[in-house]
PDB file of C-alpha atoms in Angstrom:
ATOM      1  CA  MET A  36      20.464   1.547 -35.051  1.00  0.00           C
ATOM      2  CA  VAL A  37      20.003   3.260 -31.728  1.00  0.00           C
ATOM      3  CA  VAL A  38      16.527   4.500 -32.636  1.00  0.00           C
ATOM      4  CA  GLY A  39      15.406   0.999 -33.548  1.00  0.00           C
ATOM      5  CA  LEU A  40      16.715  -0.417 -30.300  1.00  0.00           C
ATOM      6  CA  ILE A  41      14.954   2.316 -28.369  1.00  0.00           C
ATOM      7  CA  SER A  42      11.760   1.543 -30.271  1.00  0.00           C
ATOM      8  CA  ALA A  43      11.953  -2.139 -29.442  1.00  0.00           C
ATOM      9  CA  ALA A  44      12.868  -1.510 -25.820  1.00  0.00           C
ATOM     10  CA  SER A  45      10.020   0.932 -25.360  1.00  0.00           C
ATOM     11  CA  ALA A  46       7.585  -1.575 -26.844  1.00  0.00           C
ATOM     12  CA  CYS A  47       8.465  -4.027 -24.076  1.00  0.00           C
ATOM     13  CA  TRP A  48       7.613  -1.390 -21.478  1.00  0.00           C
ATOM     14  CA  LEU A  49       4.254  -0.496 -23.029  1.00  0.00           C
ATOM     15  CA  GLY A  50       2.311  -3.655 -22.253  1.00  0.00           C
ATOM     16  CA  ASP A  51      -1.297  -3.470 -23.439  1.00  0.00           C
ATOM     17  CA  TYR A  52      -1.464  -0.014 -24.972  1.00  0.00           C
ATOM     18  CA  GLN A  53      -4.961   1.308 -25.542  1.00  0.00           C
ATOM     19  CA  PRO A  54      -5.722   4.377 -27.690  1.00  0.00           C
ATOM     20  CA  PRO A  55      -5.910   7.825 -26.094  1.00  0.00           C
ATOM     21  CA  THR A  56      -9.421   8.990 -25.177  1.00  0.00           C
ATOM     22  CA  GLY A  57     -11.309  10.556 -28.050  1.00  0.00           C
ATOM     23  CA  HIS A  58      -9.566   8.680 -30.872  1.00  0.00           C
ATOM     24  CA  ALA A  59     -11.423   5.357 -30.943  1.00  0.00           C
ATOM     25  CA  GLY A  60     -14.854   4.642 -32.371  1.00  0.00           C
ATOM     26  CA  GLY A  61     -16.590   5.743 -35.529  1.00  0.00           C
ATOM     27  CA  PRO A  62     -15.063   6.323 -38.953  1.00  0.00           C
ATOM     28  CA  ALA A  63     -11.643   7.885 -39.324  1.00  0.00           C
ATOM     29  CA  GLN A  64     -11.831  11.665 -39.394  1.00  0.00           C
ATOM     30  CA  GLY A  65      -9.716  13.335 -42.074  1.00  0.00           C
ATOM     31  CA  HIS A  66      -7.704  10.209 -42.926  1.00  0.00           C
ATOM     32  CA  GLU A  67      -4.400  11.574 -44.160  1.00  0.00           C
ATOM     33  CA  VAL A  68      -1.011   9.960 -43.680  1.00  0.00           C
ATOM     34  CA  ARG A  69       1.997  12.269 -43.802  1.00  0.00           C
ATOM     35  CA  CYS A  70       4.714  10.869 -46.031  1.00  0.00           C
ATOM     36  CA  GLY A  71       7.907  12.909 -46.134  1.00  0.00           C
ATOM     37  CA  ASP A  72       6.846  16.304 -47.466  1.00  0.00           C
ATOM     38  CA  ASP A  73       3.593  14.951 -48.918  1.00  0.00           C
ATOM     39  CA  ALA A  74       0.256  13.668 -47.593  1.00  0.00           C
ATOM     40  CA  CYS A  75      -1.233  10.425 -48.913  1.00  0.00           C
ATOM     41  CA  GLY A  76      -4.908  10.253 -49.787  1.00  0.00           C
ATOM     42  CA  PRO A  77      -7.399   7.522 -48.845  1.00  0.00           C
ATOM     43  CA  SER A  78      -6.484   5.248 -51.797  1.00  0.00           C
ATOM     44  CA  GLU A  79      -2.731   5.548 -51.129  1.00  0.00           C
ATOM     45  CA  VAL A  80      -0.186   4.402 -48.560  1.00  0.00           C
ATOM     46  CA  CYS A  81       3.122   5.899 -47.595  1.00  0.00           C
ATOM     47  CA  CYS A  82       5.664   3.494 -49.060  1.00  0.00           C
ATOM     48  CA  VAL A  83       8.926   3.604 -47.063  1.00  0.00           C
ATOM     49  CA  GLU A  84      12.329   2.114 -47.709  1.00  0.00           C
ATOM     50  CA  GLN A  85      13.856   1.923 -44.205  1.00  0.00           C
ATOM     51  CA  GLY A  86      17.496   2.721 -43.623  1.00  0.00           C
ATOM     52  CA  ASP A  87      20.029   5.363 -42.649  1.00  0.00           C
ATOM     53  CA  VAL A  88      18.552   7.649 -45.317  1.00  0.00           C
ATOM     54  CA  PRO A  89      14.945   6.445 -45.648  1.00  0.00           C
ATOM     55  CA  THR A  90      12.857   7.230 -48.712  1.00  0.00           C
ATOM     56  CA  ALA A  91       9.107   7.749 -48.563  1.00  0.00           C
ATOM     57  CA  ALA A  92       6.529   8.272 -51.307  1.00  0.00           C
ATOM     58  CA  CYS A  93       2.747   8.035 -51.613  1.00  0.00           C
ATOM     59  CA  THR A  94       1.809   5.088 -53.811  1.00  0.00           C
ATOM     60  CA  PRO A  95      -1.377   3.215 -54.679  1.00  0.00           C
ATOM     61  CA  VAL A  96      -2.166   0.652 -51.976  1.00  0.00           C
ATOM     62  CA  ASN A  97      -1.149  -2.410 -54.034  1.00  0.00           C
ATOM     63  CA  ALA A  98       1.949  -0.814 -55.614  1.00  0.00           C
ATOM     64  CA  CYS A  99       4.228  -0.554 -52.550  1.00  0.00           C
ATOM     65  CA  ILE A 100       7.095  -3.070 -52.747  1.00  0.00           C
ATOM     66  CA  SER A 101       8.862  -2.015 -49.527  1.00  0.00           C
ATOM     67  CA  LEU A 102       7.080  -1.078 -46.239  1.00  0.00           C
ATOM     68  CA  PRO A 103       3.514   0.260 -46.678  1.00  0.00           C
ATOM     69  CA  ILE A 104       2.474   2.652 -43.908  1.00  0.00           C
ATOM     70  CA  PRO A 105      -1.334   3.027 -43.973  1.00  0.00           C
ATOM     71  CA  CYS A 106      -1.529   5.014 -40.704  1.00  0.00           C
ATOM     72  CA  ASP A 107       0.526   7.496 -38.713  1.00  0.00           C
ATOM     73  CA  GLY A 108      -1.618   7.907 -35.622  1.00  0.00           C
ATOM     74  CA  PRO A 109      -4.744   6.725 -33.816  1.00  0.00           C
ATOM     75  CA  ASP A 110      -7.212   8.878 -35.772  1.00  0.00           C
ATOM     76  CA  ASP A 111      -6.376   6.933 -38.958  1.00  0.00           C
ATOM     77  CA  CYS A 112      -7.357   3.722 -37.155  1.00  0.00           C
ATOM     78  CA  ALA A 113     -10.614   4.691 -35.424  1.00  0.00           C
ATOM     79  CA  HIS A 114     -12.526   2.219 -37.616  1.00  0.00           C
ATOM     80  CA  LEU A 115     -10.318  -0.680 -36.426  1.00  0.00           C
ATOM     81  CA  GLY A 116      -9.786  -0.002 -32.748  1.00  0.00           C
ATOM     82  CA  GLY A 117      -7.850   3.239 -32.705  1.00  0.00           C
ATOM     83  CA  VAL A 118      -4.174   2.272 -32.567  1.00  0.00           C
ATOM     84  CA  CYS A 119      -1.506   2.505 -35.285  1.00  0.00           C
ATOM     85  CA  CYS A 120       1.106  -0.171 -34.470  1.00  0.00           C
ATOM     86  CA  GLY A 121       4.498  -0.816 -35.991  1.00  0.00           C
ATOM     87  CA  LEU A 122       5.596  -4.467 -35.867  1.00  0.00           C
ATOM     88  CA  TRP A 123       9.264  -4.461 -34.846  1.00  0.00           C
ATOM     89  CA  ASP A 124      11.718  -7.226 -35.818  1.00  0.00           C
ATOM     90  CA  GLU A 125      14.469  -7.468 -33.189  1.00  0.00           C
ATOM     91  CA  VAL A 126      16.696  -9.532 -35.522  1.00  0.00           C
ATOM     92  CA  THR A 127      16.769  -7.130 -38.494  1.00  0.00           C
ATOM     93  CA  HIS A 128      16.185  -3.957 -36.408  1.00  0.00           C
ATOM     94  CA  LYS A 129      13.487  -2.861 -38.832  1.00  0.00           C
ATOM     95  CA  TYR A 130       9.708  -2.761 -38.916  1.00  0.00           C
ATOM     96  CA  THR A 131       8.046  -5.594 -40.814  1.00  0.00           C
ATOM     97  CA  ALA A 132       4.590  -3.985 -40.981  1.00  0.00           C
ATOM     98  CA  VAL A 133       2.533  -1.008 -39.839  1.00  0.00           C
ATOM     99  CA  GLU A 134      -1.166  -1.602 -39.264  1.00  0.00           C
ATOM    100  CA  CYS A 135      -4.273  -0.463 -37.431  1.00  0.00           C
ATOM    101  CA  SER A 136      -5.101  -2.510 -34.356  1.00  0.00           C
ATOM    102  CA  GLY A 137      -7.147  -2.528 -31.173  1.00  0.00           C
ATOM    103  CA  ALA A 138      -3.955  -2.544 -29.078  1.00  0.00           C
ATOM    104  CA  CYS A 139      -0.156  -2.696 -29.325  1.00  0.00           C
ATOM    105  CA  SER A 140      -0.116  -5.563 -26.853  1.00  0.00           C
ATOM    106  CA  SER A 141       3.188  -7.378 -27.284  1.00  0.00           C
ATOM    107  CA  SER A 142       6.860  -6.481 -27.063  1.00  0.00           C
ATOM    108  CA  ASP A 143       7.208  -6.389 -30.860  1.00  0.00           C
ATOM    109  CA  ARG A 144       4.358  -3.890 -31.400  1.00  0.00           C
ATOM    110  CA  VAL A 145       5.147  -0.162 -31.095  1.00  0.00           C
ATOM    111  CA  PRO A 146       2.515   2.629 -31.175  1.00  0.00           C
ATOM    112  CA  ILE A 147       3.189   4.991 -34.098  1.00  0.00           C
ATOM    113  CA  CYS A 148       2.558   8.738 -33.683  1.00  0.00           C
ATOM    114  CA  ARG A 149       2.907  12.027 -35.568  1.00  0.00           C
ATOM    115  CA  LEU A 150       5.626  14.360 -34.341  1.00  0.00           C
ATOM    116  CA  GLU A 151       3.492  17.393 -35.242  1.00  0.00           C
ATOM    117  CA  HIS A 152       0.872  16.297 -32.680  1.00  0.00           C
ATOM    118  CA  ASP A 153       3.433  16.381 -29.855  1.00  0.00           C
ATOM    119  CA  ASP A 154       2.349  13.643 -27.437  1.00  0.00           C
ATOM    120  CA  ALA A 155      -1.414  13.623 -28.185  1.00  0.00           C
ATOM    121  CA  ASP A 156      -1.157  10.312 -30.101  1.00  0.00           C
ATOM    122  CA  CYS A 157       0.580   8.546 -27.176  1.00  0.00           C
ATOM    123  CA  PRO A 158      -0.736   7.127 -23.897  1.00  0.00           C
ATOM    124  CA  THR A 159      -0.234   9.169 -20.732  1.00  0.00           C
ATOM    125  CA  GLY A 160       3.380   9.170 -19.594  1.00  0.00           C
ATOM    126  CA  LEU A 161       4.857   8.438 -23.022  1.00  0.00           C
ATOM    127  CA  ASP A 162       6.305  10.882 -25.512  1.00  0.00           C
ATOM    128  CA  CYS A 163       6.284  10.878 -29.310  1.00  0.00           C
ATOM    129  CA  LYS A 164       9.933  10.364 -30.321  1.00  0.00           C
ATOM    130  CA  GLU A 165      11.258  10.723 -33.866  1.00  0.00           C
ATOM    131  CA  GLU A 166      11.345   7.436 -35.812  1.00  0.00           C
ATOM    132  CA  ARG A 167      14.291   7.965 -38.141  1.00  0.00           C
ATOM    133  CA  LEU A 168      13.730   4.679 -39.996  1.00  0.00           C
ATOM    134  CA  PHE A 169      10.574   6.118 -41.618  1.00  0.00           C
ATOM    135  CA  GLY A 170      11.743   9.644 -42.405  1.00  0.00           C
ATOM    136  CA  PRO A 171      10.465  13.092 -41.396  1.00  0.00           C
ATOM    137  CA  GLY A 172       7.242  13.471 -39.422  1.00  0.00           C
ATOM    138  CA  PHE A 173       6.944   9.921 -38.103  1.00  0.00           C
ATOM    139  CA  GLY A 174       7.361   9.002 -34.465  1.00  0.00           C
ATOM    140  CA  TYR A 175       6.901   6.195 -31.963  1.00  0.00           C
ATOM    141  CA  CYS A 176       5.639   6.335 -28.371  1.00  0.00           C
ATOM    142  CA  ALA A 177       8.293   5.795 -25.691  1.00  0.00           C
ATOM    143  CA  PRO A 178       9.062   6.819 -22.093  1.00  0.00           C
TER     144      PRO A 178
END
């Protein structure tokens, strides 16, 4: 997977990523995670089956049996530090988790962004690139 390798490589370059100005602090504003052609509500997560043709569907939080994606950008994570990080597994070339964090501070943690926001979810100098393992609308921050 070229995209996965790019994701992992870009994570190494990121170092201690901090959220863009204006996204951290206070409760999440308009918490809504895009999930394919749908938008998940506050009691749901986007449940993704990663692969060449990923599937994504909004499910209740405890009902996802594949990869739950509770955030798709820093505004969903304001209550927990302001960063949505994907945990990348270099061996399987897949994400093992997506979670809110204070920083994506290791080589296996990749900032997740929304393609529709252009580069606003990414730190200065990085672009929001399409993350094909999650399906339409999802991205990751990379040079």
